[in-house]
Amino acid sequence: MIPVTKPYLPSREKLDRYIDGIYERQWLTNDGPLVRELTRRLEEYLGVENLLLVCNGTLALQIAYRALGISGQALPVEAITTPFTFLATASSLKWEGVEPVFVDIDAGTWCLDPALIEAAITPHTRAIVPVHVFGNACEVEAIDEIGHRHGLKVVYDASHAFGVTYKGESLLKHGDAATLSFHATKLFHTIEGGAIFFKRKGDLERARQMINFGITGPETIEEIGINAKMNEFQAAMGLCVLDEIEENMAARQVAWDLYMTAMGDRVVAQRRAAFVTNNYAYVPVVLESETQVSSLIAQLNTQGIMPRRYFSPSLDATQLYGPGECCVSQDIAKRILCLPLYSGVPASAIVNVILDSFDGNSL
Ligand SMILES: *Cc1c(COP(=O)(O)O)cnc(C)c1O
């Protein structure tokens, strides 16, 4: 079976050495030395400061909302966000008592369309939560400017954008905060895990207290917190995966190029923003119709190849999060398919099945 993705498993010997160290120190969690080391290594690799490691990417979003004062209010609060994303972007808002207000995406970039944001602002709006979907950069200057002008916080869900740079600098640097997911299925992972980049050090320090129950000293608690700490085993995995990230990305790039060159004009690719790098985290393609998506999936499945329809459905078209009228997102969601991509994926064999299917169906 060829899944859409496989978790990257780094050198076992190296991981064992880190685990030996954990056993020697008998320090398993609570801001341990490996979590500190991974924080430093990631800040250096990503070219940012003010990075806070947490136990998963969903809590990264929730803590960011809390630390920035978006959630945790008694008043009704709304946040403008995209329906073309993984559930967690919207569920994290709802869980924090913030109503997600869906604004449609751009038909080319599949990211939140800044031209539609202002019309959705109400007296309850406190934040904009865009997603750098599939590692593409949102129109960050336009969105940051709208946020600034209306006094709204901007939190980018950058779960797909590990290591992506925009105009030569980390894409994470836009907005008041940006969050990453280090789930096993992501490009860089710590089994489960995540991180929050904060623009301001004060927000980082507030969030650091929040992820440890609001404790500020041996006998002091400053506010109501939660437990969102990363542990030492997660950090050990992260340190090992980070050591091999360049090889991992290079292998993915080879497969990505092969897919895209072979499929050419027969599919619509995501229009990447200018000056943005690709981290080769996903191979999403849009076909002509939902019927074509279904028949390609059926064809691939006969060979044990399991592509995935994400993100589908568009969240505004679901019962729990809808109804909404994001026509572009609903249309893309019906026609999108993510092809298998991981280090070691047999891309040329998959491409052959795809091309046979296209020719058989005279796409
Ligand atoms: C994976 C993902 C998340 C959630 O991350 P977890 O680490 O699984 O909690 C949030 N947003 C997006 C866009 C994601 O892809």
CSV table of C-alpha atoms and ligand atoms in Angstrom, one decimal:
chain,number,residue,atom,x,y,z
A,1,MET,CA,0.0,0.0,0.0
A,2,ILE,CA,1.2,3.5,-0.9
A,3,PRO,CA,-0.2,6.0,1.6
A,4,VAL,CA,-0.5,9.7,0.9
A,5,THR,CA,2.2,10.3,3.4
A,6,LYS,CA,4.5,8.4,5.8
A,7,PRO,CA,6.0,9.7,9.0
A,8,TYR,CA,9.7,10.4,8.6
A,9,LEU,CA,11.7,8.0,10.7
A,10,PRO,CA,15.2,9.3,11.5
A,11,SER,CA,18.4,7.3,12.5
A,12,ARG,CA,17.4,4.9,15.2
A,13,GLU,CA,20.9,4.9,16.7
A,14,LYS,CA,20.9,8.6,17.1
A,15,LEU,CA,17.4,8.6,18.7
A,16,ASP,CA,18.6,5.8,21.1
A,17,ARG,CA,21.5,8.0,22.2
A,18,TYR,CA,19.1,10.8,23.1
A,19,ILE,CA,16.9,8.4,24.9
A,20,ASP,CA,19.9,7.1,26.9
A,21,GLY,CA,20.5,10.7,28.0
A,22,ILE,CA,16.9,11.1,29.1
A,23,TYR,CA,17.3,7.9,31.2
A,24,GLU,CA,20.5,9.2,32.8
A,25,ARG,CA,19.0,12.6,33.7
A,26,GLN,CA,15.6,11.1,34.6
A,27,TRP,CA,14.1,14.4,33.4
A,28,LEU,CA,11.2,13.6,31.2
A,29,THR,CA,9.2,16.8,30.8
A,30,ASN,CA,8.8,20.4,32.1
A,31,ASP,CA,11.1,22.6,30.0
A,32,GLY,CA,13.9,19.9,29.9
A,33,PRO,CA,17.3,20.2,28.3
A,34,LEU,CA,16.2,18.6,25.0
A,35,VAL,CA,13.2,20.9,24.6
A,36,ARG,CA,15.6,23.9,25.2
A,37,GLU,CA,18.1,22.5,22.7
A,38,LEU,CA,15.4,21.9,20.1
A,39,THR,CA,14.1,25.5,20.7
A,40,ARG,CA,17.5,26.9,20.0
A,41,ARG,CA,18.1,24.7,17.0
A,42,LEU,CA,14.8,25.5,15.4
A,43,GLU,CA,15.2,29.3,16.0
A,44,GLU,CA,18.5,29.1,14.3
A,45,TYR,CA,17.2,26.9,11.4
A,46,LEU,CA,14.1,29.0,10.9
A,47,GLY,CA,15.8,32.3,11.4
A,48,VAL,CA,13.4,33.5,14.1
A,49,GLU,CA,13.4,34.4,17.8
A,50,ASN,CA,10.5,34.0,20.3
A,51,LEU,CA,9.7,30.4,19.5
A,52,LEU,CA,7.7,28.4,22.0
A,53,LEU,CA,7.5,24.6,21.7
A,54,VAL,CA,4.2,23.0,22.7
A,55,CYS,CA,2.6,19.6,22.7
A,56,ASN,CA,0.7,19.9,19.4
A,57,GLY,CA,-0.3,22.2,16.6
A,58,THR,CA,-3.9,22.6,17.7
A,59,LEU,CA,-2.9,23.8,21.2
A,60,ALA,CA,-0.4,26.1,19.5
A,61,LEU,CA,-3.3,27.9,17.9
A,62,GLN,CA,-5.4,28.0,21.1
A,63,ILE,CA,-2.5,29.3,23.2
A,64,ALA,CA,-1.8,31.9,20.6
A,65,TYR,CA,-5.4,33.1,20.7
A,66,ARG,CA,-5.2,33.3,24.5
A,67,ALA,CA,-1.9,34.9,24.8
A,68,LEU,CA,-3.0,37.6,22.3
A,69,GLY,CA,-6.3,38.2,24.2
A,70,ILE,CA,-8.4,37.0,21.2
A,71,SER,CA,-10.1,34.3,23.3
A,72,GLY,CA,-10.7,34.1,27.1
A,73,GLN,CA,-13.1,37.1,26.9
A,74,ALA,CA,-16.6,37.2,28.3
A,75,LEU,CA,-17.9,39.0,25.1
A,76,PRO,CA,-18.9,37.3,21.9
A,77,VAL,CA,-15.9,37.2,19.6
A,78,GLU,CA,-15.4,36.4,16.0
A,79,ALA,CA,-12.3,35.7,13.9
A,80,ILE,CA,-12.1,35.8,10.1
A,81,THR,CA,-10.6,32.7,8.7
A,82,THR,CA,-10.4,30.4,5.6
A,83,PRO,CA,-12.7,27.4,5.1
A,84,PHE,CA,-10.0,25.7,2.9
A,85,THR,CA,-7.9,24.1,5.6
A,86,PHE,CA,-7.6,21.3,8.0
A,87,LEU,CA,-10.3,21.2,10.7
A,88,ALA,CA,-8.0,22.3,13.5
A,89,THR,CA,-7.9,25.9,12.3
A,90,ALA,CA,-11.6,26.3,12.8
A,91,SER,CA,-12.1,23.8,15.7
A,92,SER,CA,-9.4,25.6,17.7
A,93,LEU,CA,-11.4,28.8,17.4
A,94,LYS,CA,-14.7,27.2,18.4
A,95,TRP,CA,-13.1,25.4,21.3
A,96,GLU,CA,-11.8,28.8,22.5
A,97,GLY,CA,-15.3,30.3,22.2
A,98,VAL,CA,-14.4,32.3,19.1
A,99,GLU,CA,-16.8,32.1,16.2
A,100,PRO,CA,-15.0,31.4,12.9
A,101,VAL,CA,-16.3,33.7,10.1
A,102,PHE,CA,-15.4,32.1,6.8
A,103,VAL,CA,-14.1,34.3,4.0
A,104,ASP,CA,-13.4,32.8,0.6
A,105,ILE,CA,-10.0,32.0,-0.9
A,106,ASP,CA,-8.3,33.2,-4.0
A,107,ALA,CA,-8.9,30.8,-6.9
A,108,GLY,CA,-5.2,30.6,-7.8
A,109,THR,CA,-3.3,30.6,-4.4
A,110,TRP,CA,-6.0,28.9,-2.4
A,111,CYS,CA,-5.2,31.2,0.5
A,112,LEU,CA,-7.6,33.7,2.1
A,113,ASP,CA,-8.6,36.5,-0.3
A,114,PRO,CA,-7.6,39.8,1.3
A,115,ALA,CA,-10.1,41.7,-0.9
A,116,LEU,CA,-13.0,40.0,0.9
A,117,ILE,CA,-11.8,40.4,4.5
A,118,GLU,CA,-13.1,43.9,5.2
A,119,ALA,CA,-16.7,43.2,4.3
A,120,ALA,CA,-16.7,40.5,6.9
A,121,ILE,CA,-15.5,42.6,9.8
A,122,THR,CA,-18.2,43.2,12.5
A,123,PRO,CA,-18.0,44.9,15.9
A,124,HIS,CA,-17.3,41.4,17.3
A,125,THR,CA,-14.3,40.7,15.1
A,126,ARG,CA,-11.0,40.5,17.0
A,127,ALA,CA,-8.7,38.6,14.8
A,128,ILE,CA,-7.8,37.3,11.3
A,129,VAL,CA,-6.6,33.7,11.2
A,130,PRO,CA,-5.3,32.9,7.7
A,131,VAL,CA,-3.6,29.7,6.7
A,132,HIS,CA,-0.4,29.4,4.5
A,133,VAL,CA,-2.1,26.5,2.9
A,134,PHE,CA,0.2,23.8,1.5
A,135,GLY,CA,3.1,26.0,2.4
A,136,ASN,CA,2.1,28.8,0.1
A,137,ALA,CA,2.4,32.4,1.5
A,138,CYS,CA,-0.8,34.3,2.1
A,139,GLU,CA,-0.9,37.9,0.9
A,140,VAL,CA,0.8,38.8,4.1
A,141,GLU,CA,1.4,42.5,3.5
A,142,ALA,CA,-2.2,43.1,2.6
A,143,ILE,CA,-3.6,41.0,5.5
A,144,ASP,CA,-1.2,42.5,8.1
A,145,GLU,CA,-2.2,46.0,6.9
A,146,ILE,CA,-5.9,45.3,7.2
A,147,GLY,CA,-5.3,43.8,10.7
A,148,HIS,CA,-3.4,46.9,11.7
A,149,ARG,CA,-5.9,49.3,10.3
A,150,HIS,CA,-8.8,47.7,12.1
A,151,GLY,CA,-7.0,46.9,15.4
A,152,LEU,CA,-7.3,43.1,14.8
A,153,LYS,CA,-4.8,40.5,15.8
A,154,VAL,CA,-3.4,38.4,13.0
A,155,VAL,CA,-2.5,34.7,13.7
A,156,TYR,CA,-1.2,32.7,10.8
A,157,ASP,CA,-1.7,29.0,10.9
A,158,ALA,CA,1.6,28.1,9.3
A,159,SER,CA,1.3,24.3,10.0
A,160,HIS,CA,2.3,23.6,6.4
A,161,ALA,CA,5.0,26.2,6.1
A,162,PHE,CA,7.9,24.7,8.0
A,163,GLY,CA,11.1,26.3,6.8
A,164,VAL,CA,9.4,28.4,4.1
A,165,THR,CA,10.9,31.8,3.4
A,166,TYR,CA,9.3,34.8,1.9
A,167,LYS,CA,11.4,37.6,0.4
A,168,GLY,CA,14.5,35.9,1.9
A,169,GLU,CA,13.1,35.8,5.5
A,170,SER,CA,11.1,33.3,7.5
A,171,LEU,CA,7.4,33.4,6.5
A,172,LEU,CA,6.6,33.1,10.2
A,173,LYS,CA,7.6,36.7,10.8
A,174,HIS,CA,4.3,38.0,9.6
A,175,GLY,CA,1.3,38.6,11.9
A,176,ASP,CA,1.3,38.9,15.7
A,177,ALA,CA,1.9,35.2,15.9
A,178,ALA,CA,2.3,32.2,13.6
A,179,THR,CA,1.9,28.5,14.6
A,180,LEU,CA,3.4,25.3,13.4
A,181,SER,CA,2.3,21.7,13.7
A,182,PHE,CA,4.9,19.0,14.3
A,183,HIS,CA,2.5,16.1,13.9
A,184,ALA,CA,4.0,12.8,12.6
A,185,THR,CA,2.5,13.4,9.2
A,186,LYS,CA,4.0,16.9,8.8
A,187,LEU,CA,7.3,17.6,7.0
A,188,PHE,CA,9.1,18.2,10.2
A,189,HIS,CA,7.8,16.4,13.2
A,190,THR,CA,8.2,15.5,16.9
A,191,ILE,CA,5.6,12.7,16.8
A,192,GLU,CA,3.0,15.1,18.2
A,193,GLY,CA,4.1,18.7,18.7
A,194,GLY,CA,3.9,22.2,17.6
A,195,ALA,CA,5.3,25.7,18.1
A,196,ILE,CA,4.2,29.3,18.2
A,197,PHE,CA,6.3,32.1,16.9
A,198,PHE,CA,5.4,35.5,18.6
A,199,LYS,CA,6.3,38.8,17.2
A,200,ARG,CA,6.6,40.3,20.7
A,201,LYS,CA,8.6,38.8,23.5
A,202,GLY,CA,5.9,39.8,26.1
A,203,ASP,CA,3.4,37.6,24.3
A,204,LEU,CA,5.9,34.7,24.3
A,205,GLU,CA,6.4,35.1,28.1
A,206,ARG,CA,2.7,35.2,28.7
A,207,ALA,CA,2.2,32.0,26.6
A,208,ARG,CA,5.1,30.3,28.4
A,209,GLN,CA,3.2,30.7,31.7
A,210,MET,CA,0.0,29.6,30.1
A,211,ILE,CA,1.3,26.3,28.8
A,212,ASN,CA,2.4,25.4,32.4
A,213,PHE,CA,-0.9,26.0,34.3
A,214,GLY,CA,-0.2,29.7,34.7
A,215,ILE,CA,2.5,29.0,37.2
A,216,THR,CA,5.1,31.7,37.6
A,217,GLY,CA,7.1,30.6,40.6
A,218,PRO,CA,7.2,28.0,43.4
A,219,GLU,CA,4.2,29.5,45.1
A,220,THR,CA,2.7,31.9,42.5
A,221,ILE,CA,0.1,31.5,39.9
A,222,GLU,CA,-0.6,34.5,37.8
A,223,GLU,CA,-3.6,33.4,35.7
A,224,ILE,CA,-5.6,30.4,34.7
A,225,GLY,CA,-3.4,28.2,32.4
A,226,ILE,CA,-3.4,24.8,30.8
A,227,ASN,CA,-0.9,22.0,30.2
A,228,ALA,CA,0.5,22.3,26.7
A,229,LYS,CA,4.2,21.4,27.3
A,230,MET,CA,6.4,19.5,25.0
A,231,ASN,CA,8.2,16.5,26.6
A,232,GLU,CA,11.8,15.3,26.2
A,233,PHE,CA,10.9,12.3,24.0
A,234,GLN,CA,9.2,14.6,21.5
A,235,ALA,CA,12.2,16.9,21.5
A,236,ALA,CA,14.5,13.9,21.0
A,237,MET,CA,12.6,12.9,17.9
A,238,GLY,CA,12.6,16.5,16.7
A,239,LEU,CA,16.4,16.8,17.0
A,240,CYS,CA,16.9,13.7,15.0
A,241,VAL,CA,14.4,14.6,12.3
A,242,LEU,CA,15.9,18.1,12.1
A,243,ASP,CA,19.4,16.6,11.4
A,244,GLU,CA,18.0,14.9,8.3
A,245,ILE,CA,15.6,17.6,7.1
A,246,GLU,CA,17.7,18.6,4.1
A,247,GLU,CA,17.9,15.1,2.7
A,248,ASN,CA,14.2,14.6,3.4
A,249,MET,CA,13.3,17.8,1.5
A,250,ALA,CA,15.6,17.0,-1.4
A,251,ALA,CA,14.0,13.5,-1.8
A,252,ARG,CA,10.6,15.1,-1.8
A,253,GLN,CA,11.6,17.7,-4.3
A,254,VAL,CA,12.7,15.0,-6.8
A,255,ALA,CA,9.3,13.3,-6.5
A,256,TRP,CA,7.4,16.7,-6.6
A,257,ASP,CA,9.3,17.7,-9.8
A,258,LEU,CA,8.6,14.3,-11.4
A,259,TYR,CA,4.8,14.6,-10.7
A,260,MET,CA,4.5,18.1,-11.9
A,261,THR,CA,6.6,17.7,-15.1
A,262,ALA,CA,4.7,14.5,-16.0
A,263,MET,CA,1.2,16.0,-15.4
A,264,GLY,CA,1.9,19.4,-16.9
A,265,ASP,CA,-1.1,21.2,-18.1
A,266,ARG,CA,-3.5,18.3,-17.5
A,267,VAL,CA,-3.9,19.5,-13.9
A,268,VAL,CA,-4.0,22.9,-12.3
A,269,ALA,CA,-1.3,23.5,-9.7
A,270,GLN,CA,-1.4,26.0,-6.9
A,271,ARG,CA,-0.2,29.4,-7.9
A,272,ARG,CA,2.7,30.1,-5.5
A,273,ALA,CA,3.2,33.6,-4.2
A,274,ALA,CA,6.2,35.5,-5.7
A,275,PHE,CA,9.4,35.3,-3.6
A,276,VAL,CA,8.2,32.3,-1.6
A,277,THR,CA,10.2,29.1,-1.4
A,278,ASN,CA,8.7,25.6,-1.6
A,279,ASN,CA,9.2,23.1,1.2
A,280,TYR,CA,7.7,20.2,-0.8
A,281,ALA,CA,5.4,19.3,2.0
A,282,TYR,CA,2.4,18.4,-0.3
A,283,VAL,CA,1.6,17.7,-4.0
A,284,PRO,CA,-1.9,19.1,-4.4
A,285,VAL,CA,-3.5,19.2,-7.9
A,286,VAL,CA,-6.9,20.4,-9.1
A,287,LEU,CA,-8.7,18.4,-11.8
A,288,GLU,CA,-11.5,19.4,-14.1
A,289,SER,CA,-14.4,17.9,-12.2
A,290,GLU,CA,-15.3,15.9,-9.1
A,291,THR,CA,-16.0,13.0,-11.4
A,292,GLN,CA,-12.5,13.0,-12.7
A,293,VAL,CA,-11.2,13.1,-9.1
A,294,SER,CA,-13.3,10.1,-8.2
A,295,SER,CA,-12.2,8.1,-11.3
A,296,LEU,CA,-8.5,8.9,-10.7
A,297,ILE,CA,-8.8,7.8,-7.1
A,298,ALA,CA,-10.5,4.6,-8.1
A,299,GLN,CA,-7.8,3.9,-10.7
A,300,LEU,CA,-5.0,4.6,-8.2
A,301,ASN,CA,-6.7,2.5,-5.5
A,302,THR,CA,-6.6,-0.5,-7.7
A,303,GLN,CA,-2.8,-0.3,-7.6
A,304,GLY,CA,-2.8,0.2,-3.8
A,305,ILE,CA,-2.1,3.9,-4.1
A,306,MET,CA,-4.0,6.0,-1.6
A,307,PRO,CA,-4.1,9.8,-2.5
A,308,ARG,CA,-6.3,12.0,-0.3
A,309,ARG,CA,-8.9,14.6,-1.0
A,310,TYR,CA,-7.7,17.4,1.2
A,311,PHE,CA,-8.9,19.8,2.0
A,312,SER,CA,-12.4,18.5,1.3
A,313,PRO,CA,-15.1,19.4,2.1
A,314,SER,CA,-14.7,23.1,2.4
A,315,LEU,CA,-15.4,23.8,6.1
A,316,ASP,CA,-18.2,26.3,5.3
A,317,ALA,CA,-20.0,23.4,3.5
A,318,THR,CA,-20.0,21.2,6.6
A,319,GLN,CA,-22.9,20.8,9.0
A,320,LEU,CA,-20.8,21.7,12.1
A,321,TYR,CA,-19.1,24.7,10.7
A,322,GLY,CA,-21.4,25.9,7.9
A,323,PRO,CA,-23.4,27.0,6.2
A,324,GLY,CA,-21.3,29.4,4.3
A,325,GLU,CA,-21.1,30.7,0.8
A,326,CYS,CA,-17.4,30.4,-0.1
A,327,CYS,CA,-17.9,29.3,-3.7
A,328,VAL,CA,-14.3,29.3,-4.7
A,329,SER,CA,-13.3,27.2,-1.7
A,330,GLN,CA,-16.2,24.8,-2.3
A,331,ASP,CA,-15.3,24.4,-5.9
A,332,ILE,CA,-11.5,23.8,-5.3
A,333,ALA,CA,-12.4,21.4,-2.5
A,334,LYS,CA,-14.5,19.3,-4.9
A,335,ARG,CA,-11.7,19.0,-7.5
A,336,ILE,CA,-8.5,18.8,-5.4
A,337,LEU,CA,-6.4,15.7,-4.8
A,338,CYS,CA,-3.2,15.4,-2.8
A,339,LEU,CA,-0.8,12.8,-4.3
A,340,PRO,CA,1.5,10.6,-2.2
A,341,LEU,CA,4.6,12.5,-1.1
A,342,TYR,CA,7.3,11.3,1.3
A,343,SER,CA,11.0,10.5,1.2
A,344,GLY,CA,11.1,7.2,-0.8
A,345,VAL,CA,7.7,7.5,-2.5
A,346,PRO,CA,7.7,5.6,-5.8
A,347,ALA,CA,6.7,8.6,-7.8
A,348,SER,CA,7.5,7.4,-11.3
A,349,ALA,CA,5.3,4.3,-10.8
A,350,ILE,CA,2.5,6.5,-9.5
A,351,VAL,CA,2.9,8.9,-12.4
A,352,ASN,CA,2.4,6.0,-14.9
A,353,VAL,CA,-0.9,5.1,-13.3
A,354,ILE,CA,-2.0,8.7,-13.3
A,355,LEU,CA,-1.1,9.2,-17.0
A,356,ASP,CA,-2.9,5.9,-18.0
A,357,SER,CA,-5.9,7.1,-16.1
A,358,PHE,CA,-5.9,10.5,-17.8
A,359,ASP,CA,-5.5,9.0,-21.3
A,360,GLY,CA,-8.2,6.4,-20.6
A,361,ASN,CA,-10.5,9.1,-19.5
A,362,SER,CA,-9.4,11.5,-22.2
A,363,LEU,CA,-8.9,14.4,-19.8
B,1,LIG,C1,-1.9,19.6,11.1
B,1,LIG,C2,-2.6,20.9,11.1
B,1,LIG,C3,-3.1,21.5,12.3
B,1,LIG,C4,-3.1,20.8,13.6
B,1,LIG,O1,-1.9,20.3,14.1
B,1,LIG,P1,-1.9,19.1,15.2
B,1,LIG,O2,-0.4,19.1,15.5
B,1,LIG,O3,-2.3,17.8,14.5
B,1,LIG,O4,-2.7,19.4,16.3
B,1,LIG,C5,-3.6,22.7,12.3
B,1,LIG,N1,-3.8,23.4,11.1
B,1,LIG,C6,-3.4,22.8,9.9
B,1,LIG,C7,-3.6,23.6,8.7
B,1,LIG,C8,-2.8,21.6,9.9
B,1,LIG,O5,-2.5,21.0,8.7
